[in-house]
Short mmCIF file of C-alpha atoms in Angstrom, two decimals:
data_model
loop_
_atom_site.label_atom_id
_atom_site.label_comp_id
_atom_site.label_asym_id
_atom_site.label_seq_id
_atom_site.Cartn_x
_atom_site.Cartn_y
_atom_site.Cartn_z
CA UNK A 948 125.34 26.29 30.12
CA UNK A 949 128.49 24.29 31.42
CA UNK A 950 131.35 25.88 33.09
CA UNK A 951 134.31 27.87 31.33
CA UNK A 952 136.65 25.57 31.44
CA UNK A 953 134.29 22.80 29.56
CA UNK A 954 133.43 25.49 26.84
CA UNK A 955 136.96 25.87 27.02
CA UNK A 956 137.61 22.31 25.77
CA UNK A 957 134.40 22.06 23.64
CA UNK A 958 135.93 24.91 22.07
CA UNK A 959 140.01 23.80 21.63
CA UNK A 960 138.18 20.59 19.95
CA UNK A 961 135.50 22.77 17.74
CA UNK A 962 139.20 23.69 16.13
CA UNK A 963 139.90 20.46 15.06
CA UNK A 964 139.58 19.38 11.06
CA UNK A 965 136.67 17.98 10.85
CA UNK A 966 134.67 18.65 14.06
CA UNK A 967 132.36 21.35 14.36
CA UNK A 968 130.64 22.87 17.72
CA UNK A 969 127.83 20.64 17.96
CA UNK A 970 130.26 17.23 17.18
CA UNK A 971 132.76 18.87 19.81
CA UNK A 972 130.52 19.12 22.71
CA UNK A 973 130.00 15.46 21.99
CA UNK A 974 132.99 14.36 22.14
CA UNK A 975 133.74 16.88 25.43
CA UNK A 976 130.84 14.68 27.00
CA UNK A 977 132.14 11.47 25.47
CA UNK A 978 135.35 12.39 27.34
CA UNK A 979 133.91 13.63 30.49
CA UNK A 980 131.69 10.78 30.63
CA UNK A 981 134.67 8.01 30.25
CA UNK A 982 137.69 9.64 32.37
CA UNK A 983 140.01 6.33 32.70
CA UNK A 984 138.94 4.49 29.45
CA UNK A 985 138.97 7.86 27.16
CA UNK A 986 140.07 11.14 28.41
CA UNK A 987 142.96 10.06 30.53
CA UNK A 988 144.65 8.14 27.65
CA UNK A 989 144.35 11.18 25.61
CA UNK A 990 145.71 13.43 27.92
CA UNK A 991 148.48 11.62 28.06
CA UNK A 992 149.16 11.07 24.52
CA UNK A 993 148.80 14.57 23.52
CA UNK A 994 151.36 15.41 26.83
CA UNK A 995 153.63 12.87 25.29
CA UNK A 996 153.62 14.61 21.20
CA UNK A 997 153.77 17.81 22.82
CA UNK A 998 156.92 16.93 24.74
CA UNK A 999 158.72 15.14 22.00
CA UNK A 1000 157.08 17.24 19.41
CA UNK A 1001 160.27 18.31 16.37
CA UNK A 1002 160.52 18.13 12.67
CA UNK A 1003 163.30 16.14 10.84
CA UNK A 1004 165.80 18.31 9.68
CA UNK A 1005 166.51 15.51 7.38
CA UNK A 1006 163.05 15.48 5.42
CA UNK A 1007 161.18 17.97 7.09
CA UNK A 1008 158.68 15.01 8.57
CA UNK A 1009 156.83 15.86 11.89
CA UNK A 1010 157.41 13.11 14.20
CA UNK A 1011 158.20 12.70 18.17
CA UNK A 1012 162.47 12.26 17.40
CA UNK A 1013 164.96 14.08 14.72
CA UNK A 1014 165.64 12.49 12.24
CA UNK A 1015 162.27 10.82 11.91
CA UNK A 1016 161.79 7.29 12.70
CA UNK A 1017 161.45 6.76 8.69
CA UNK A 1018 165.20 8.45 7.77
CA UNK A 1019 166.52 6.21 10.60
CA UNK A 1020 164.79 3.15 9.30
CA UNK A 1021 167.80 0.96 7.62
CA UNK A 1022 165.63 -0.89 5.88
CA UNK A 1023 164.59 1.95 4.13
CA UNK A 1024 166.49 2.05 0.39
CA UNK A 1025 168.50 4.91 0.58
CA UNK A 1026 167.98 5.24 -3.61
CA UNK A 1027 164.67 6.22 -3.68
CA UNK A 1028 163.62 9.54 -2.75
CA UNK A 1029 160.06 10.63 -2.87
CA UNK A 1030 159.20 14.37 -2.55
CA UNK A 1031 155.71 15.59 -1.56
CA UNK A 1032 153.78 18.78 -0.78
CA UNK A 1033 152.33 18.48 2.91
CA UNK A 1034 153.36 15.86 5.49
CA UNK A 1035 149.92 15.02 5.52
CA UNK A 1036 150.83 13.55 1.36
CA UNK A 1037 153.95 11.92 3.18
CA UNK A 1038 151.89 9.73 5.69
CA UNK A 1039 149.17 8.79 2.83
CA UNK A 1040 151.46 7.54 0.80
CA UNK A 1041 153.39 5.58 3.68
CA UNK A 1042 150.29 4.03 4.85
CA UNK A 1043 150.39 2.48 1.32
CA UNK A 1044 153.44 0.68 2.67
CA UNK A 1045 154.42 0.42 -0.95
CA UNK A 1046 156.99 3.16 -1.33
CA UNK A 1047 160.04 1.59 -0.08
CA UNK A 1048 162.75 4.53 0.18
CA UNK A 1049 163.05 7.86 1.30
CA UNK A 1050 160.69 11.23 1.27
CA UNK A 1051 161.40 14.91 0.94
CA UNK A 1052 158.68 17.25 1.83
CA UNK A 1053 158.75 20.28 0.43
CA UNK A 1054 156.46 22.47 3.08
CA UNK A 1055 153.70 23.88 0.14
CA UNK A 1056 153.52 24.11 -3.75
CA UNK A 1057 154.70 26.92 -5.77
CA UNK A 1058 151.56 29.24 -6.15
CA UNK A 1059 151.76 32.74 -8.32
CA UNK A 1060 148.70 33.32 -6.56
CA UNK A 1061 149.89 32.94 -3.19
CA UNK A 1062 152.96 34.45 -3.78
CA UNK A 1063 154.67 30.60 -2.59
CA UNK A 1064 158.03 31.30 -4.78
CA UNK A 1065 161.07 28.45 -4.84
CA UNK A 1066 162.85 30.29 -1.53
CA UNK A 1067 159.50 29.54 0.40
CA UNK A 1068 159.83 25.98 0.10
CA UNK A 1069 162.57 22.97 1.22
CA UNK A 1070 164.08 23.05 -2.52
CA UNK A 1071 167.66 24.12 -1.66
CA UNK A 1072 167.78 21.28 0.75
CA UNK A 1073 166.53 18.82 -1.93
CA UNK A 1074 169.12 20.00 -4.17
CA UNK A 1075 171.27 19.57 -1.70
CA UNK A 1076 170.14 15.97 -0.90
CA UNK A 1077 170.23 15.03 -4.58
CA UNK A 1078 173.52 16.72 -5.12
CA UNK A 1079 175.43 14.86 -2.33
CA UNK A 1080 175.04 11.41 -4.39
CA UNK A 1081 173.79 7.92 -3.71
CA UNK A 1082 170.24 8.52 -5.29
CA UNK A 1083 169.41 6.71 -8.22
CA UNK A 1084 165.55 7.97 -8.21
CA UNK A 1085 163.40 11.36 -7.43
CA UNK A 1086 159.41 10.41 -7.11
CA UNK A 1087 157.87 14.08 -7.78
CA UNK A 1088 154.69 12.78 -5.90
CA UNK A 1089 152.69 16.08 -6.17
CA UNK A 1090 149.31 16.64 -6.34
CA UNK A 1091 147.14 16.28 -9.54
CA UNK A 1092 146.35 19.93 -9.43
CA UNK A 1093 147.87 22.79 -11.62
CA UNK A 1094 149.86 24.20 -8.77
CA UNK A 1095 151.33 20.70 -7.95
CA UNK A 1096 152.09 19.67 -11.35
CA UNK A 1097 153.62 23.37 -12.09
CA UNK A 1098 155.83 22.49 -8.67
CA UNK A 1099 156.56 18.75 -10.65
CA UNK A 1100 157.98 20.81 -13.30
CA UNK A 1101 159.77 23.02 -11.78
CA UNK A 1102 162.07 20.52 -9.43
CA UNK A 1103 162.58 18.50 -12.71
CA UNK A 1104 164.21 21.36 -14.09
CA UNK A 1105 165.93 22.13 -11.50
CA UNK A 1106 167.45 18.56 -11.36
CA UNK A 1107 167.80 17.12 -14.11
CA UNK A 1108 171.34 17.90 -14.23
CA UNK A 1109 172.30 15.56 -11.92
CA UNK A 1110 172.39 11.46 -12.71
CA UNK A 1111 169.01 10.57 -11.40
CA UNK A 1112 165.48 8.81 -12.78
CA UNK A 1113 162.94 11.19 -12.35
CA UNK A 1114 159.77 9.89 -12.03
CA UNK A 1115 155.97 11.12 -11.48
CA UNK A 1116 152.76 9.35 -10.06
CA UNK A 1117 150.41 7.70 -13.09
CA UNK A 1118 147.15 10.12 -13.77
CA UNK A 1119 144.51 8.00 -14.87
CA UNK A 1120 141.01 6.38 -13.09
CA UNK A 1121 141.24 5.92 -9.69
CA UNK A 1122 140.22 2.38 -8.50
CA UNK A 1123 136.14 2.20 -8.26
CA UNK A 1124 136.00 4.87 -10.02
CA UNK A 1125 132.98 5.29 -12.75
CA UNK A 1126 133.39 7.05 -15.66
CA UNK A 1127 130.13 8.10 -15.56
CA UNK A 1128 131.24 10.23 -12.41
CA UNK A 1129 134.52 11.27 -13.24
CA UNK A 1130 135.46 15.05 -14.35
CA UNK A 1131 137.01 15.44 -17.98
CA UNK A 1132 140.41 16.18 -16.84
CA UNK A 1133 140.60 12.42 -15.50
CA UNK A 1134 139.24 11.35 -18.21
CA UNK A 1135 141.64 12.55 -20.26
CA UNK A 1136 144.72 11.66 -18.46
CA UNK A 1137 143.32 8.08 -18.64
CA UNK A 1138 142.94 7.97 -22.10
CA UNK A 1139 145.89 9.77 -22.99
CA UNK A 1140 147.87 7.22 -20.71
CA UNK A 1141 145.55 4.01 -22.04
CA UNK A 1142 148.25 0.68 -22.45
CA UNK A 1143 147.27 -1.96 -24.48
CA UNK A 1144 146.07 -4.82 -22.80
CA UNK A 1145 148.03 -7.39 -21.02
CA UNK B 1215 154.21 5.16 9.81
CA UNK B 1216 154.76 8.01 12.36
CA UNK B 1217 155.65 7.34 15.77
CA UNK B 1218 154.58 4.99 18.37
CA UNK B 1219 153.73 8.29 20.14
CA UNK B 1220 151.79 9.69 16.84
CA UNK B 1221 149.68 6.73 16.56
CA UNK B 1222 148.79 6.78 19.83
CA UNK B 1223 147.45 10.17 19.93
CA UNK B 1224 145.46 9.52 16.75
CA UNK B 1225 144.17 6.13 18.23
CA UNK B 1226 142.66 8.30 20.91
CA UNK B 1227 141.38 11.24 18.93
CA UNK B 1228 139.91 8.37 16.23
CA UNK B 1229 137.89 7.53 19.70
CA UNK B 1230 136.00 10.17 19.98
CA UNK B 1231 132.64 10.65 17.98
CA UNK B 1232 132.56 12.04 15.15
CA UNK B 1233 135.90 11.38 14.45
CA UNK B 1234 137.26 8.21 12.23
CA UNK B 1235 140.63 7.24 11.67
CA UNK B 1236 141.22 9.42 8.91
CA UNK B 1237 140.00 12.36 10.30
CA UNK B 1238 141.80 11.94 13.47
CA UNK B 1239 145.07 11.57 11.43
CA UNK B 1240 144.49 15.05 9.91
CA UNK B 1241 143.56 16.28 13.51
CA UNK B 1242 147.31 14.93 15.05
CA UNK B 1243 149.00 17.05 11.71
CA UNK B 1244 146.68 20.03 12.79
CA UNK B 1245 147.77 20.15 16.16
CA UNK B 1246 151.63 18.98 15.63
CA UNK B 1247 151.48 22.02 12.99
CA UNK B 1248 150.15 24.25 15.20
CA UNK B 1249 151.80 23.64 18.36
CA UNK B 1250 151.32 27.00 19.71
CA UNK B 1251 148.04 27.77 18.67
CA UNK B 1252 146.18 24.51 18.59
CA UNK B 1253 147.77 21.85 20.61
CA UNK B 1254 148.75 23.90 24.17
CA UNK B 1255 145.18 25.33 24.71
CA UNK B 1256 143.71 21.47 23.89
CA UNK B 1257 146.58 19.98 26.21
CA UNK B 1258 145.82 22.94 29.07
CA UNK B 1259 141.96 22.55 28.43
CA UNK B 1260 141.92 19.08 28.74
CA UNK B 1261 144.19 19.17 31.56
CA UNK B 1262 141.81 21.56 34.08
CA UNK B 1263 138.79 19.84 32.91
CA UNK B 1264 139.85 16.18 33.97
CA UNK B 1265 141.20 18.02 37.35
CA UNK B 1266 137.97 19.19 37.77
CA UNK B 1267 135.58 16.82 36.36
CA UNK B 1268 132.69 16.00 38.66
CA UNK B 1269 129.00 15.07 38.49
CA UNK B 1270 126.41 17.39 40.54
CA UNK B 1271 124.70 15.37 43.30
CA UNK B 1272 122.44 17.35 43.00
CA UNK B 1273 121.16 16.64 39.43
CA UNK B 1274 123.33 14.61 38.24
CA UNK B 1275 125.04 16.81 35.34
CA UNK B 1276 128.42 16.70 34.67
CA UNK B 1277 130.39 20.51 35.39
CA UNK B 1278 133.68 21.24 36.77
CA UNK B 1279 131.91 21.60 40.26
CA UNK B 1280 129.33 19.80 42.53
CA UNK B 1281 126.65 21.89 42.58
CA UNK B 1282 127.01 22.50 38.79
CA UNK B 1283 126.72 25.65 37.53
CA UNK B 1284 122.84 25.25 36.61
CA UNK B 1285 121.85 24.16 40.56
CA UNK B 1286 123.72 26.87 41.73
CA UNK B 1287 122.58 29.70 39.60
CA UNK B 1288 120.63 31.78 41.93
CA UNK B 1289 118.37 33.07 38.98
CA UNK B 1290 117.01 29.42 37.72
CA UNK B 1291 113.80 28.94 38.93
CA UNK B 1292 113.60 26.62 41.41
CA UNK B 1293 110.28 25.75 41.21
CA UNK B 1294 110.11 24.18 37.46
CA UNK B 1295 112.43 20.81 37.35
CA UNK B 1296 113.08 19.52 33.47
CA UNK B 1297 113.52 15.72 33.76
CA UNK B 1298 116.21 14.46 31.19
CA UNK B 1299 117.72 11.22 29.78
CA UNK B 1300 121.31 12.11 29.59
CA UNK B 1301 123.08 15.09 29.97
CA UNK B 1302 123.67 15.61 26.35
CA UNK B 1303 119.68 16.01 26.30
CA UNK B 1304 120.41 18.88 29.24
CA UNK B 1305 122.94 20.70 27.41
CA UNK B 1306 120.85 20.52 24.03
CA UNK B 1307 117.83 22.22 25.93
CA UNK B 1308 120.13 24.20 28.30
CA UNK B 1309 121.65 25.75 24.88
CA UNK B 1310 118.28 26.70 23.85
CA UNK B 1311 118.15 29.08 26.87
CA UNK B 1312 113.96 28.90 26.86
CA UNK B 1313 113.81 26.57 30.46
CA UNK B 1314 114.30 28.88 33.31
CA UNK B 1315 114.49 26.09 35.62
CA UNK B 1316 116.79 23.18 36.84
CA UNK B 1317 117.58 20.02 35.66
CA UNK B 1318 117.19 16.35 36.82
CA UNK B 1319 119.54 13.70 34.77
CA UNK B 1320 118.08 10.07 34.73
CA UNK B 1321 121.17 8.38 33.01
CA UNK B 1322 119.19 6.80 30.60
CA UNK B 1323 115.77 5.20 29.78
CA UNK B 1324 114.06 2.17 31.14
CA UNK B 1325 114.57 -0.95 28.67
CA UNK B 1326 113.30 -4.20 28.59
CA UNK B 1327 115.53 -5.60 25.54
CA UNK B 1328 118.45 -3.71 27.47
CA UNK B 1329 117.20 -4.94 31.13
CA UNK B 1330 117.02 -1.31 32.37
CA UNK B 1331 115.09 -0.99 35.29
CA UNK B 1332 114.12 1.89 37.36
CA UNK B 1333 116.53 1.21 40.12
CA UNK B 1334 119.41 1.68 37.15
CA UNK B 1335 117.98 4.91 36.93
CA UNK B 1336 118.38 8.26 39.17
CA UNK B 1337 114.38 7.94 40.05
CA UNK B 1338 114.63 7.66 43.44
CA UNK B 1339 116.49 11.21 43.58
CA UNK B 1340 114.06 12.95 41.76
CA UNK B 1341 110.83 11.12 43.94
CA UNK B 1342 113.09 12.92 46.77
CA UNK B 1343 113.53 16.34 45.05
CA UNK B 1344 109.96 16.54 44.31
CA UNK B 1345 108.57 15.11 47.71
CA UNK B 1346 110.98 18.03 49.42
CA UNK B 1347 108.72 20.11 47.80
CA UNK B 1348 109.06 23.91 46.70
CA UNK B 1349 108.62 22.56 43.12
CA UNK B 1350 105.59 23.30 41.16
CA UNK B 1351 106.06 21.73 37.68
CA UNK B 1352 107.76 18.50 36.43
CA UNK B 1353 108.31 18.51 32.71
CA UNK B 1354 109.13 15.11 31.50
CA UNK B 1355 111.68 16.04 28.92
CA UNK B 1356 112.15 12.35 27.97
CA UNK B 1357 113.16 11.47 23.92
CA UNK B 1358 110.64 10.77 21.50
CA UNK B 1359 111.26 7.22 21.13
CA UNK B 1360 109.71 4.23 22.80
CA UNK B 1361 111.55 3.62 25.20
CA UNK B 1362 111.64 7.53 26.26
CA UNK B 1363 107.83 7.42 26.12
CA UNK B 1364 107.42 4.22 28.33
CA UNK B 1365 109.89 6.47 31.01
CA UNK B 1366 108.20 9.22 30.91
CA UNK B 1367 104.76 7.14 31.70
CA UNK B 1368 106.38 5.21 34.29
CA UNK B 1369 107.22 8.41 36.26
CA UNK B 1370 104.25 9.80 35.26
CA UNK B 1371 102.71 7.13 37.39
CA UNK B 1372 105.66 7.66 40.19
CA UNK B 1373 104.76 11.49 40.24
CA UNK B 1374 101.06 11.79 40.10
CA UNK B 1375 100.17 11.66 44.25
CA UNK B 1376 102.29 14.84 44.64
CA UNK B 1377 100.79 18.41 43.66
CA UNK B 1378 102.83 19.24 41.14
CA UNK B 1379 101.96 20.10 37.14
CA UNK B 1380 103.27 17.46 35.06
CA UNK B 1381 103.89 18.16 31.35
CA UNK B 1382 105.90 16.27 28.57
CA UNK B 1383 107.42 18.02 25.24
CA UNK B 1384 104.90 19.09 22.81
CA UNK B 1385 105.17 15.85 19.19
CA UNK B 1386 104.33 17.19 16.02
CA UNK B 1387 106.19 18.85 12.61
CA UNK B 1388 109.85 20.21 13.19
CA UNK B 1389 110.41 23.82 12.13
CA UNK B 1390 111.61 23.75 8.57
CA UNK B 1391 110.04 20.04 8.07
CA UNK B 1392 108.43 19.09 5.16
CA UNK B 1393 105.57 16.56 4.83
CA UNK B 1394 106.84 14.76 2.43
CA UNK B 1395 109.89 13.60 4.06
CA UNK B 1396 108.40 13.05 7.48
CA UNK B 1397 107.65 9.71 8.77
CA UNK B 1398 104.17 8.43 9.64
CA UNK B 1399 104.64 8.84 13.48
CA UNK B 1400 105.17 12.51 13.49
CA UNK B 1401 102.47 12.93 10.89
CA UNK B 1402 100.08 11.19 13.02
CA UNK B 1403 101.42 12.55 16.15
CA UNK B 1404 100.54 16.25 14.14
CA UNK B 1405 97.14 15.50 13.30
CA UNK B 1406 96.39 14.31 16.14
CA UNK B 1407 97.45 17.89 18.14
CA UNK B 1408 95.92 19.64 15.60
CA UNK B 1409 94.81 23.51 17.03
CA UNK B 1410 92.56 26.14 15.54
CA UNK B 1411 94.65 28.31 13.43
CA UNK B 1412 95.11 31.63 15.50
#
């Protein structure tokens, strides 16, 4: 059909989350078909992240400068330290603007099944962060799942020597949600965790 | 959030069809995890084909040369010419691989409510192609929508004084489709073609 070098493309963007071959070849002639408005700009911005491309040795953030632009931030609050899984959990929760301090991500979840063990993930350098003072509070931000919540326990074990709150995100209904619709585990958590009302 | 840098490569990716805002988000983490394996062969794909970009003059697809690949493939037929709308309508039937012959890309269909006329269109170029001669059949490969309809009459009408076959796509059920869910055009469309049962 086309040339190599456009099944070449159709097929770099095929590898993408969430596009497949048939949405790739429309975006190859989405970008073929707008040069200056679509496929020159992102040219250049994937030239630019490839150059500047490093992860924060701070937090372990991927970002275009080391440390990140969110450890250099000095409006950040130094006190509060959230630690996620994935960088992807690290930019979901900052789009929520509503964390105000610091994150550690820890690179995976402990997993017997995937044979993930302590040494496989950033927990030394937590320790380490924790250890060196000036933190009054550790978010364990992990994901509801049993692999994330195993992780959860295992950090607060492993810190709860040192002077710190250690805190974990609220299980319960997630706004919108219908009962109706939501699995038993949920429910649960929600009733376990029901507050009287205000 | 994530860098000036970041954001701008997701605003671009988030561009692209197919892709939202969150999806192109996950996409940027993809390729800044993967910098090796995911983001140089997108960078060096997309890099060749914007160096190369060009639209045949010929028939008016877009390739990385002019003639594209299809007009100057010695084994297409040169005698059967498959009029399209766009060129994702080209590569769709191109992908196939059932049309031996070449291509002719309008660039769209006439429209009233849109003010299309036939000079927007590449008409005149394929009046030329087929007055040249050498071709023996014209299918009018238009959509099966109004306005694709109304095109395919209108050159149809263009076409007729030369001595060439003129066919359209065949309407009726899709393979797989189920009454039920079809709408009333198709059904009627079906009926209508009805043929003796072989």
């Amino acid at each position: 059909m086309a040339s190599q070098e456009i099944e070449a493309l159709a097929g770099a963007l095929a590898r993408l989350p969430g596009l497949g071959p048939r949405s790739a070849r429309r975006a190859v002639l989405h970008l073929m078909k707008r040069r200056e408005a679509a496929l020159q700009p992102l040219l250049s911005a994937l030239q630019t992240v490839s150059e500047r491309l490093s992860t924060c040795s701070t937090c372990g953030n991927v970002d275009t400068s080391d440390p990140c632009a969110i450890c250099r931030d000095p409006r950040r609050d130094e006190r509060s330290l959230c630690v996620v899984e994935e960088v992807s959990d690290l930019w979901a929760l900052d789009r929520s603007r509503l964390f105000p301090g610091k994150y550690h991500v820890l690179g995976g979840r402990l997993s017997a099944l995937e044979g993930v063990r302590p040494e496989n993930l950033h927990v030394e350098s937590l320790i380490q962060r924790v250890a060196a003072g000036g933190i009054d509070e550790v978010v364990l931000a992990m994901n509801a799942t049993l692999e994330g919540q195993t992780t959860a326990h295992y950090l607060a074990e492993r810190l709860e020597k040192f002077p710190v709150r250690l805190t974990q995100l609220a299980h319960g209904l997630p706004v919108g949600g219908e009962l109706d619709y939501l699995d038993e585990g949920t429910l649960a958590q929600a009733l376990r965790a029901r507050r009287p009302v205000a």
